[in-house]
PDB file of C-alpha atoms in Angstrom:
ATOM      1  CA  LYS A   1       0.000   0.000   0.000  1.00 42.00           C
ATOM      2  CA  LEU A   2       3.114   2.219  -0.071  1.00 46.00           C
ATOM      3  CA  SER A   3       4.646   2.995  -3.456  1.00 48.00           C
ATOM      4  CA  LYS A   4       8.337   3.615  -4.016  1.00 47.00           C
ATOM      5  CA  ASP A   5       7.551   7.224  -5.044  1.00 52.00           C
ATOM      6  CA  GLU A   6       6.280   7.894  -1.507  1.00 55.00           C
ATOM      7  CA  LEU A   7       9.485   6.712   0.193  1.00 52.00           C
ATOM      8  CA  VAL A   8      11.897   9.482   1.226  1.00 61.00           C
ATOM      9  CA  VAL A   9      14.623   7.397   2.865  1.00 60.00           C
ATOM     10  CA  SER A  10      15.059   3.635   2.758  1.00 75.00           C
ATOM     11  CA  SER A  11      17.902   1.434   3.977  1.00 81.00           C
ATOM     12  CA  GLY A  12      18.385  -2.098   5.270  1.00 86.00           C
ATOM     13  CA  LYS A  13      18.099  -5.608   3.885  1.00 87.00           C
ATOM     14  CA  LEU A  14      15.163  -7.743   2.748  1.00 85.00           C
ATOM     15  CA  ILE A  15      15.746 -11.428   1.972  1.00 89.00           C
ATOM     16  CA  PHE A  16      12.958 -13.099  -0.060  1.00 84.00           C
ATOM     17  CA  ASN A  17      12.209 -16.793  -0.379  1.00 87.00           C
ATOM     18  CA  SER A  18       8.916 -17.150  -2.238  1.00 79.00           C
ATOM     19  CA  ASN A  19       6.830 -18.883  -4.881  1.00 79.00           C
ATOM     20  CA  VAL A  20       4.675 -16.579  -7.010  1.00 72.00           C
ATOM     21  CA  GLU A  21       2.245 -17.421  -9.820  1.00 72.00           C
ATOM     22  CA  GLY A  22       0.243 -14.952 -11.887  1.00 65.00           C
ATOM     23  CA  GLU A  23       0.510 -11.657 -13.741  1.00 62.00           C
ATOM     24  CA  PHE A  24       2.344  -9.426 -11.295  1.00 57.00           C
ATOM     25  CA  GLY A  25       2.103  -6.441 -13.662  1.00 58.00           C
ATOM     26  CA  ASP A  26      -1.690  -6.669 -13.715  1.00 56.00           C
ATOM     27  CA  LEU A  27      -1.707  -6.932  -9.930  1.00 54.00           C
ATOM     28  CA  LEU A  28       0.197  -3.653  -9.642  1.00 54.00           C
ATOM     29  CA  LYS A  29      -2.321  -2.059 -12.014  1.00 59.00           C
ATOM     30  CA  ASN A  30      -5.140  -3.141  -9.648  1.00 58.00           C
ATOM     31  CA  LYS A  31      -6.948  -5.294 -12.190  1.00 53.00           C
ATOM     32  CA  SER A  32      -9.603  -7.264 -10.315  1.00 54.00           C
ATOM     33  CA  THR A  33      -9.186 -10.440 -12.389  1.00 54.00           C
ATOM     34  CA  SER A  34      -5.510 -10.660 -11.459  1.00 53.00           C
ATOM     35  CA  PHE A  35      -6.325 -11.299  -7.788  1.00 55.00           C
ATOM     36  CA  LYS A  36      -8.214 -14.503  -8.632  1.00 61.00           C
ATOM     37  CA  ASN A  37      -5.291 -15.906 -10.621  1.00 65.00           C
ATOM     38  CA  PHE A  38      -2.440 -14.595  -8.469  1.00 64.00           C
ATOM     39  CA  LYS A  39      -0.906 -16.994  -5.942  1.00 74.00           C
ATOM     40  CA  SER A  40       1.873 -16.228  -3.508  1.00 75.00           C
ATOM     41  CA  GLU A  41       3.570 -17.990  -0.633  1.00 85.00           C
ATOM     42  CA  GLY A  42       6.894 -17.437   1.041  1.00 89.00           C
ATOM     43  CA  ASN A  43       9.075 -15.817   3.685  1.00 91.00           C
ATOM     44  CA  ILE A  44      10.836 -12.487   4.066  1.00 89.00           C
ATOM     45  CA  SER A  45      13.629 -11.730   6.519  1.00 92.00           C
ATOM     46  CA  VAL A  46      13.906  -8.060   7.490  1.00 90.00           C
ATOM     47  CA  GLU A  47      17.242  -6.728   8.738  1.00 91.00           C
ATOM     48  CA  ASP A  48      17.767  -3.171  10.052  1.00 91.00           C
ATOM     49  CA  LEU A  49      15.159  -1.590   7.760  1.00 88.00           C
ATOM     50  CA  THR A  50      14.637   2.183   7.968  1.00 87.00           C
ATOM     51  CA  PHE A  51      12.156   4.262   5.989  1.00 77.00           C
ATOM     52  CA  LEU A  52      10.365   7.610   6.059  1.00 71.00           C
ATOM     53  CA  SER A  53       7.473   8.318   3.700  1.00 62.00           C
ATOM     54  CA  LYS A  54       5.712  11.409   2.419  1.00 59.00           C
ATOM     55  CA  GLU A  55       2.325  10.034   3.460  1.00 56.00           C
ATOM     56  CA  ILE A  56       3.409   8.784   6.895  1.00 59.00           C
ATOM     57  CA  THR A  57       5.397  11.446   8.721  1.00 63.00           C
ATOM     58  CA  ASP A  58       6.597   9.069  11.442  1.00 69.00           C
ATOM     59  CA  GLN A  59      10.000   7.452  10.958  1.00 80.00           C
ATOM     60  CA  PHE A  60      10.330   3.679  11.171  1.00 84.00           C
ATOM     61  CA  SER A  61      13.849   2.436  11.895  1.00 88.00           C
ATOM     62  CA  LYS A  62      15.867  -0.602  13.041  1.00 91.00           C
ATOM     63  CA  ILE A  63      13.095  -2.948  11.917  1.00 91.00           C
ATOM     64  CA  ASN A  64      13.948  -6.643  12.201  1.00 94.00           C
ATOM     65  CA  GLY A  65      11.910  -9.805  12.015  1.00 92.00           C
ATOM     66  CA  LYS A  66      10.427 -12.481   9.821  1.00 92.00           C
ATOM     67  CA  ILE A  67       7.371 -12.339   7.575  1.00 89.00           C
ATOM     68  CA  HIS A  68       5.484 -15.417   6.394  1.00 91.00           C
ATOM     69  CA  PHE A  69       2.876 -14.711   3.713  1.00 85.00           C
ATOM     70  CA  ASN A  70       0.334 -16.185   1.336  1.00 84.00           C
ATOM     71  CA  ASN A  71      -2.566 -14.705  -0.620  1.00 75.00           C
ATOM     72  CA  GLU A  72      -4.803 -14.390   2.423  1.00 77.00           C
ATOM     73  CA  LYS A  73      -2.604 -13.192   5.253  1.00 85.00           C
ATOM     74  CA  ILE A  74       0.823 -12.191   6.517  1.00 88.00           C
ATOM     75  CA  LEU A  75       2.291 -13.517   9.759  1.00 91.00           C
ATOM     76  CA  LEU A  76       4.689 -11.195  11.571  1.00 89.00           C
ATOM     77  CA  GLU A  77       7.114 -13.154  13.746  1.00 88.00           C
ATOM     78  CA  LYS A  78       9.277 -11.392  16.340  1.00 85.00           C
ATOM     79  CA  PHE A  79       8.892  -8.105  14.460  1.00 90.00           C
ATOM     80  CA  THR A  80      10.799  -5.379  16.304  1.00 94.00           C
ATOM     81  CA  GLY A  81      11.878  -1.822  15.595  1.00 93.00           C
ATOM     82  CA  LYS A  82      11.412   1.841  16.424  1.00 92.00           C
ATOM     83  CA  ILE A  83       8.709   4.392  15.544  1.00 88.00           C
ATOM     84  CA  ASN A  84      10.144   7.842  16.212  1.00 87.00           C
ATOM     85  CA  SER A  85      11.715   7.413  19.693  1.00 89.00           C
ATOM     86  CA  SER A  86       9.621   4.404  20.794  1.00 91.00           C
ATOM     87  CA  SER A  87      10.844   0.815  20.566  1.00 94.00           C
ATOM     88  CA  PHE A  88       8.211  -1.820  19.770  1.00 93.00           C
ATOM     89  CA  SER A  89       7.635  -5.501  19.098  1.00 94.00           C
ATOM     90  CA  LEU A  90       4.732  -6.869  17.071  1.00 91.00           C
ATOM     91  CA  ASP A  91       3.458 -10.419  16.676  1.00 94.00           C
ATOM     92  CA  GLY A  92       0.317 -11.154  14.714  1.00 94.00           C
ATOM     93  CA  PHE A  93      -1.463 -11.261  11.379  1.00 93.00           C
ATOM     94  CA  LEU A  94      -2.223  -8.878   8.494  1.00 88.00           C
ATOM     95  CA  TYR A  95      -5.234  -9.698   6.327  1.00 84.00           C
ATOM     96  CA  ASP A  96      -6.415  -8.554   2.868  1.00 72.00           C
ATOM     97  CA  TYR A  97      -3.083  -6.953   2.020  1.00 69.00           C
ATOM     98  CA  LEU A  98      -3.476  -7.684  -1.716  1.00 67.00           C
ATOM     99  CA  LYS A  99      -7.051  -6.407  -2.045  1.00 68.00           C
ATOM    100  CA  VAL A 100      -7.012  -2.716  -2.900  1.00 65.00           C
ATOM    101  CA  ASP A 101     -10.788  -2.411  -2.497  1.00 69.00           C
ATOM    102  CA  GLN A 102     -10.667  -3.571   1.136  1.00 75.00           C
ATOM    103  CA  ALA A 103      -9.074  -2.116   4.237  1.00 79.00           C
ATOM    104  CA  LEU A 104      -5.871  -3.679   5.518  1.00 83.00           C
ATOM    105  CA  SER A 105      -6.656  -5.528   8.765  1.00 89.00           C
ATOM    106  CA  ILE A 106      -4.139  -6.165  11.537  1.00 91.00           C
ATOM    107  CA  ASP A 107      -4.785  -8.533  14.459  1.00 94.00           C
ATOM    108  CA  ALA A 108      -1.740  -8.560  16.719  1.00 94.00           C
ATOM    109  CA  LYS A 109      -0.055  -8.043  20.067  1.00 95.00           C
ATOM    110  CA  LEU A 110       1.899  -4.798  20.365  1.00 94.00           C
ATOM    111  CA  THR A 111       4.512  -4.198  23.050  1.00 96.00           C
ATOM    112  CA  ALA A 112       6.339  -0.862  23.393  1.00 95.00           C
ATOM    113  CA  ASP A 113       8.668   0.716  25.905  1.00 96.00           C
ATOM    114  CA  LYS A 114       6.970   4.126  25.660  1.00 94.00           C
ATOM    115  CA  LEU A 115       4.527   6.253  23.689  1.00 91.00           C
ATOM    116  CA  ILE A 116       5.039  10.028  23.448  1.00 90.00           C
ATOM    117  CA  LEU A 117       1.786  11.275  21.937  1.00 83.00           C
ATOM    118  CA  GLU A 118       3.146  14.637  20.746  1.00 83.00           C
ATOM    119  CA  GLU A 119       5.330  12.762  18.246  1.00 83.00           C
ATOM    120  CA  PHE A 120       2.200  11.518  16.462  1.00 73.00           C
ATOM    121  CA  ILE A 121       0.100  14.715  16.389  1.00 70.00           C
ATOM    122  CA  ASP A 122       0.011  16.019  12.840  1.00 54.00           C
ATOM    123  CA  ASP A 123       0.136  19.784  13.223  1.00 54.00           C
ATOM    124  CA  ASP A 124       3.458  21.667  13.316  1.00 54.00           C
ATOM    125  CA  ASN A 125       1.662  24.997  13.833  1.00 55.00           C
ATOM    126  CA  GLN A 126      -0.018  23.900  17.050  1.00 53.00           C
ATOM    127  CA  SER A 127       1.033  25.633  20.262  1.00 54.00           C
ATOM    128  CA  LYS A 128       1.331  23.976  23.648  1.00 54.00           C
ATOM    129  CA  SER A 129      -1.706  25.937  24.885  1.00 57.00           C
ATOM    130  CA  ASP A 130      -4.048  24.510  22.233  1.00 58.00           C
ATOM    131  CA  THR A 131      -6.786  22.191  23.492  1.00 58.00           C
ATOM    132  CA  SER A 132      -7.946  20.784  20.127  1.00 59.00           C
ATOM    133  CA  TYR A 133      -5.869  18.291  18.184  1.00 60.00           C
ATOM    134  CA  ARG A 134      -5.710  16.666  14.759  1.00 61.00           C
ATOM    135  CA  PHE A 135      -4.891  12.979  14.439  1.00 61.00           C
ATOM    136  CA  ASN A 136      -4.307  10.856  11.374  1.00 65.00           C
ATOM    137  CA  LEU A 137      -6.632   7.865  11.639  1.00 75.00           C
ATOM    138  CA  PRO A 138      -6.416   6.174   8.217  1.00 77.00           C
ATOM    139  CA  LYS A 139      -9.562   5.138   6.369  1.00 80.00           C
ATOM    140  CA  ASN A 140      -8.049   1.983   4.880  1.00 83.00           C
ATOM    141  CA  LEU A 141      -6.748   0.391   8.099  1.00 85.00           C
ATOM    142  CA  ASN A 142      -8.473  -1.815  10.686  1.00 90.00           C
ATOM    143  CA  LEU A 143      -6.663  -2.688  13.918  1.00 92.00           C
ATOM    144  CA  ASN A 144      -7.343  -5.163  16.692  1.00 95.00           C
ATOM    145  CA  LEU A 145      -4.403  -4.818  19.061  1.00 94.00           C
ATOM    146  CA  GLU A 146      -3.607  -6.220  22.466  1.00 96.00           C
ATOM    147  CA  VAL A 147      -1.253  -3.576  23.831  1.00 95.00           C
ATOM    148  CA  ALA A 148       1.354  -3.446  26.595  1.00 97.00           C
ATOM    149  CA  ILE A 149       3.171  -0.105  26.877  1.00 96.00           C
ATOM    150  CA  GLY A 150       5.671   0.769  29.586  1.00 96.00           C
ATOM    151  CA  LYS A 151       5.176   4.548  29.676  1.00 96.00           C
ATOM    152  CA  PHE A 152       2.769   7.052  28.111  1.00 94.00           C
ATOM    153  CA  ASN A 153       3.382  10.823  27.985  1.00 92.00           C
ATOM    154  CA  PHE A 154       1.209  13.674  26.738  1.00 88.00           C
ATOM    155  CA  ARG A 155       2.363  17.095  27.912  1.00 87.00           C
ATOM    156  CA  LYS A 156       1.932  17.043  31.718  1.00 89.00           C
ATOM    157  CA  PHE A 157       0.030  13.755  31.805  1.00 91.00           C
ATOM    158  CA  ASN A 158       2.056  10.624  32.524  1.00 94.00           C
ATOM    159  CA  ALA A 159       0.980   7.015  32.823  1.00 95.00           C
ATOM    160  CA  SER A 160       2.748   3.677  33.157  1.00 96.00           C
ATOM    161  CA  GLU A 161       2.061  -0.047  32.806  1.00 97.00           C
ATOM    162  CA  ILE A 162      -0.596   0.445  30.127  1.00 96.00           C
ATOM    163  CA  LYS A 163      -2.419  -2.746  29.165  1.00 97.00           C
ATOM    164  CA  GLY A 164      -5.603  -3.521  27.294  1.00 96.00           C
ATOM    165  CA  ARG A 165      -7.164  -3.703  23.825  1.00 95.00           C
ATOM    166  CA  VAL A 166      -7.278  -1.020  21.125  1.00 94.00           C
ATOM    167  CA  ILE A 167      -9.516  -1.305  18.067  1.00 95.00           C
ATOM    168  CA  LEU A 168      -9.491   0.935  14.982  1.00 93.00           C
ATOM    169  CA  ALA A 169     -12.264   0.632  12.371  1.00 91.00           C
ATOM    170  CA  ASN A 170     -13.819   3.229  10.054  1.00 88.00           C
ATOM    171  CA  GLN A 171     -11.662   5.976  11.602  1.00 88.00           C
ATOM    172  CA  VAL A 172     -12.982   5.225  15.097  1.00 92.00           C
ATOM    173  CA  LEU A 173     -10.376   4.348  17.741  1.00 91.00           C
ATOM    174  CA  SER A 174     -11.891   2.344  20.626  1.00 95.00           C
ATOM    175  CA  PHE A 175     -10.451   1.415  24.022  1.00 93.00           C
ATOM    176  CA  ASN A 176     -12.031  -1.796  25.383  1.00 87.00           C
ATOM    177  CA  PRO A 177     -10.797  -0.969  28.064  1.00 92.00           C
ATOM    178  CA  ILE A 178      -7.266   0.255  28.815  1.00 95.00           C
ATOM    179  CA  PHE A 179      -5.751  -0.153  32.310  1.00 97.00           C
ATOM    180  CA  PHE A 180      -2.839   1.943  33.591  1.00 97.00           C
ATOM    181  CA  ASN A 181      -1.143   3.557  36.591  1.00 97.00           C
ATOM    182  CA  SER A 182      -1.280   7.353  37.007  1.00 95.00           C
ATOM    183  CA  CYS A 183      -1.674  10.020  39.706  1.00 91.00           C
ATOM    184  CA  LYS A 184      -0.534   7.486  42.327  1.00 92.00           C
ATOM    185  CA  GLY A 185      -3.402   5.124  41.558  1.00 95.00           C
ATOM    186  CA  ASP A 186      -4.800   2.440  39.268  1.00 96.00           C
ATOM    187  CA  MET A 187      -7.099   3.635  36.493  1.00 95.00           C
ATOM    188  CA  SER A 188      -9.045   2.355  33.491  1.00 94.00           C
ATOM    189  CA  VAL A 189     -10.479   4.058  30.406  1.00 93.00           C
ATOM    190  CA  LYS A 190     -13.201   2.805  28.088  1.00 96.00           C
ATOM    191  CA  GLY A 191     -14.341   4.953  25.201  1.00 95.00           C
ATOM    192  CA  ARG A 192     -13.927   6.029  21.571  1.00 93.00           C
ATOM    193  CA  VAL A 193     -12.082   8.664  19.548  1.00 89.00           C
ATOM    194  CA  ILE A 194     -14.085   9.451  16.380  1.00 89.00           C
ATOM    195  CA  ALA A 195     -12.031  11.135  13.641  1.00 83.00           C
ATOM    196  CA  ARG A 196     -14.225  10.842  10.552  1.00 82.00           C
ATOM    197  CA  ALA A 197     -14.569  14.622  10.187  1.00 77.00           C
ATOM    198  CA  GLU A 198     -11.267  16.327   9.362  1.00 70.00           C
ATOM    199  CA  GLN A 199     -11.907  19.440  11.499  1.00 72.00           C
ATOM    200  CA  LYS A 200     -13.659  17.726  14.399  1.00 76.00           C
ATOM    201  CA  ILE A 201     -12.476  14.948  16.732  1.00 79.00           C
TER     202      ILE A 201
END
């Protein structure tokens, strides 16, 4: 879902071992008949991959792991790396990655040492006194994540030992629920962030 023209920086090593049948050129041109005839199965080893894209402003670096794939799904095995300043590990499945008319679905367990929310807010002109925020919640991505995050920071708010389930579908981010430590106590949050309207969260 990310073309080479969108990549700004890319480095690292990818090692492919795969069997592919079908018209790959037609697949890249999004011809619907090519999906029925296209067959793929194999493995990819990822070593120290780094990339920054024009569409995704966050930098992904030091990505390592193994990918097992076929037409229906991708298995991420011991997938580790960094997003901005946060280190993460991801184990799980990606579905419908070849179908351009369907959203990419991810069902996985995500572990991270920290999450600094300011790094992911998409507005360079925003001041620290602003109380409204703009987030990029993609339309073509569905998430079902079991999360475990060591530390969370947003301005003066700090939390630790965050655990729970996060779901993203149709630009709605749901917490079902999330448990964490903050303000010298144990807390939980259950709710939704709706970002379908560009100017209203």
